[in-house]
């Protein structure tokens, strides 16, 4: 069997998050109560039996290193393979909406050339989904083309900035366009033959500043590109509105089942907090709650991270409260995203809207 | 020779028959407690929090889940290169092999293991007590007194003293008499089953005990009275913190229910002396639109569509719509079917209460396993 190694690009940013990404890459945005966005891509890789993963780090890499450590929780602290921390090339720059700059690959060609794998699965870190890559890898291997691109069919009215694919009836990629809407949306993930990639790097070295997908797009007549469609749930986090929607999607039991099946768990850094405590008087409806929290007030349609405290009489609706937030007695929050360790003073009222959730910066005291 | 000051030996081989259904398939120290914990977590966490990084865990009865749970010891930061958790089952030798015959016999068969760390002191623990204790303070006391054996004791009401091993001490806490379950106790100091021995003294005592065909090979019955008879220095160390034996169904149930009180004596949320566990792989828990949770502890991975009041829900528990669960403890991965009404019930690990079931009564504690039920 051919071996696949992973390359995870955690070094790109978007501007749509405001203070949430002031000191952390989007890859590290807390999501879903106890995860960070990158957990999904990284877990998908290890759950697909990819046991060598290179992680391209961004300028603000403290939170990434804090989170992944030696890769223990993902089973990547190994003798054979494991987690490799790779420097990104975008240091000092803000690369907006890039997917994979060729120079990031060139910069880390040693990791790729080590001889560990025959295929390289390249993925961004911002999508929320749970997928077994093995069938896609098997098809890639069987067909023998150099690149297989992962995409999904968009739903009616859906708008996301990204690359859209034109496919023929066999799923061959005949065109790639950048845009805001379309039918076949690239999922920031593709599989490529290592030998092809190493050759590609040599041939296009001068275009290192370009996005890998743009180079492929311009050379589709020379490169055979296949596609693989993913039909499951995908949560987007391109900006605050998307983040809010994807967070609240987690309250749908079907989405929960898809994202967190028992046999393909999303793994994350373990904090080992005590159980959540519900104090008399608490009212909690339709919410995702995490261990370590103490709830005395009302929580509805919300995502509560660990060690959050909602005091008596406080009301939290349609909110995302990250770890260690304290909502004091009588405060009222609707459509608010609280970054870590935010304290809301007693009887304070803050409301946003689904389209424009109010975001409170880390450590804020309001 | 390289030396560890103190090695802990955790007696985890007992069946725990007083827990009935709960220990039918797993050893007592592996029984779930307080939601996400297993009983052994408390002693192991105490070791780590006391800086003791070498723990031998003596196993014998149904050890599979316990072994799996302990793993490399990493969950307690006990995956050390010199030290860490060591699982010590009975073993065969060239001259045959036998089961551990008693608590002292289990240690006797692991003299080589202890010798390999060349310790000054050995701490003997059991895996079924709920307490937070700094063993260093006890070790300091042991050294200060120049003791050969220090027994941790707890003051109990005199009328309950006949249920315990009772230490009679003189003014400087020297143990002068030890009586197992005395009918007429003359002291209120009960042994907590926590001992610190000076290893050379214990080693000798174990060898001698092994040669005595009459011995029950038990610390309480043989080793301690033996040392007392020899005039060794035995001292009682009074522990004033919270300590509960959770080895019976009523105490197992009652101690957990105490965790729901406004300011429980046992401080799960204490961040300075954390309790570590190895049940951490679930997503957050979800409370549905019709679900309702009151005065309860709920772990990750639970899915609650029914009503839950005064309960402890371990990881991965499901409560279906219309179910009403009160004053109950649902152990990991158990479930309560739609419309079921259960009260004062412990639902065993992985057990499923069927839809519409009525279980539990006010005057008893009901324990439900898959296919079996008992009332205590």
Tab-separated table of N, CA, C and O in Angstrom, chain A residues 164-167 172-177 217 220:
chain	number	residue	atom	x	y	z
A	164	UNK	N	-14.076	27.517	-7.368
A	164	UNK	CA	-15.160	26.644	-7.838
A	164	UNK	C	-14.660	25.840	-9.029
A	164	UNK	O	-13.918	26.347	-9.876
A	165	UNK	N	-15.060	24.567	-9.072
A	165	UNK	CA	-14.542	23.665	-10.102
A	165	UNK	C	-15.569	23.475	-11.210
A	165	UNK	O	-16.772	23.403	-10.951
A	166	UNK	N	-15.075	23.375	-12.448
A	166	UNK	CA	-15.904	22.906	-13.545
A	166	UNK	C	-15.488	21.462	-13.808
A	166	UNK	O	-14.294	21.168	-13.917
A	167	UNK	N	-16.488	20.582	-13.845
A	167	UNK	CA	-16.181	19.158	-13.959
A	167	UNK	C	-16.856	18.590	-15.200
A	167	UNK	O	-17.947	19.021	-15.571
A	172	UNK	N	-13.635	14.765	-14.022
A	172	UNK	CA	-12.356	15.394	-14.325
A	172	UNK	C	-12.507	16.907	-14.223
A	172	UNK	O	-13.505	17.474	-14.664
A	173	UNK	N	-11.516	17.542	-13.618
A	173	UNK	CA	-11.584	18.990	-13.456
A	173	UNK	C	-11.168	19.641	-14.763
A	173	UNK	O	-10.046	19.451	-15.241
A	174	UNK	N	-12.096	20.406	-15.358
A	174	UNK	CA	-11.780	21.062	-16.628
A	174	UNK	C	-11.608	22.562	-16.458
A	174	UNK	O	-11.130	23.246	-17.357
A	175	UNK	N	-11.988	23.073	-15.338
A	175	UNK	CA	-11.790	24.494	-15.109
A	175	UNK	C	-11.847	24.821	-13.629
A	175	UNK	O	-12.465	24.091	-12.844
A	176	UNK	N	-11.143	25.877	-13.218
A	176	UNK	CA	-11.166	26.336	-11.821
A	176	UNK	C	-11.338	27.845	-11.850
A	176	UNK	O	-10.612	28.546	-12.558
A	177	UNK	N	-12.340	28.333	-11.125
A	177	UNK	CA	-12.547	29.782	-11.084
A	177	UNK	C	-12.601	30.248	-9.641
A	177	UNK	O	-13.151	29.561	-8.787
A	217	UNK	N	-4.693	25.940	-11.983
A	217	UNK	CA	-5.755	26.449	-12.833
A	217	UNK	C	-5.215	26.864	-14.196
A	217	UNK	O	-5.804	26.567	-15.230
A	220	UNK	N	-4.140	23.631	-16.446
A	220	UNK	CA	-5.024	22.455	-16.474
A	220	UNK	C	-4.888	21.641	-17.761
A	220	UNK	O	-5.196	20.451	-17.777
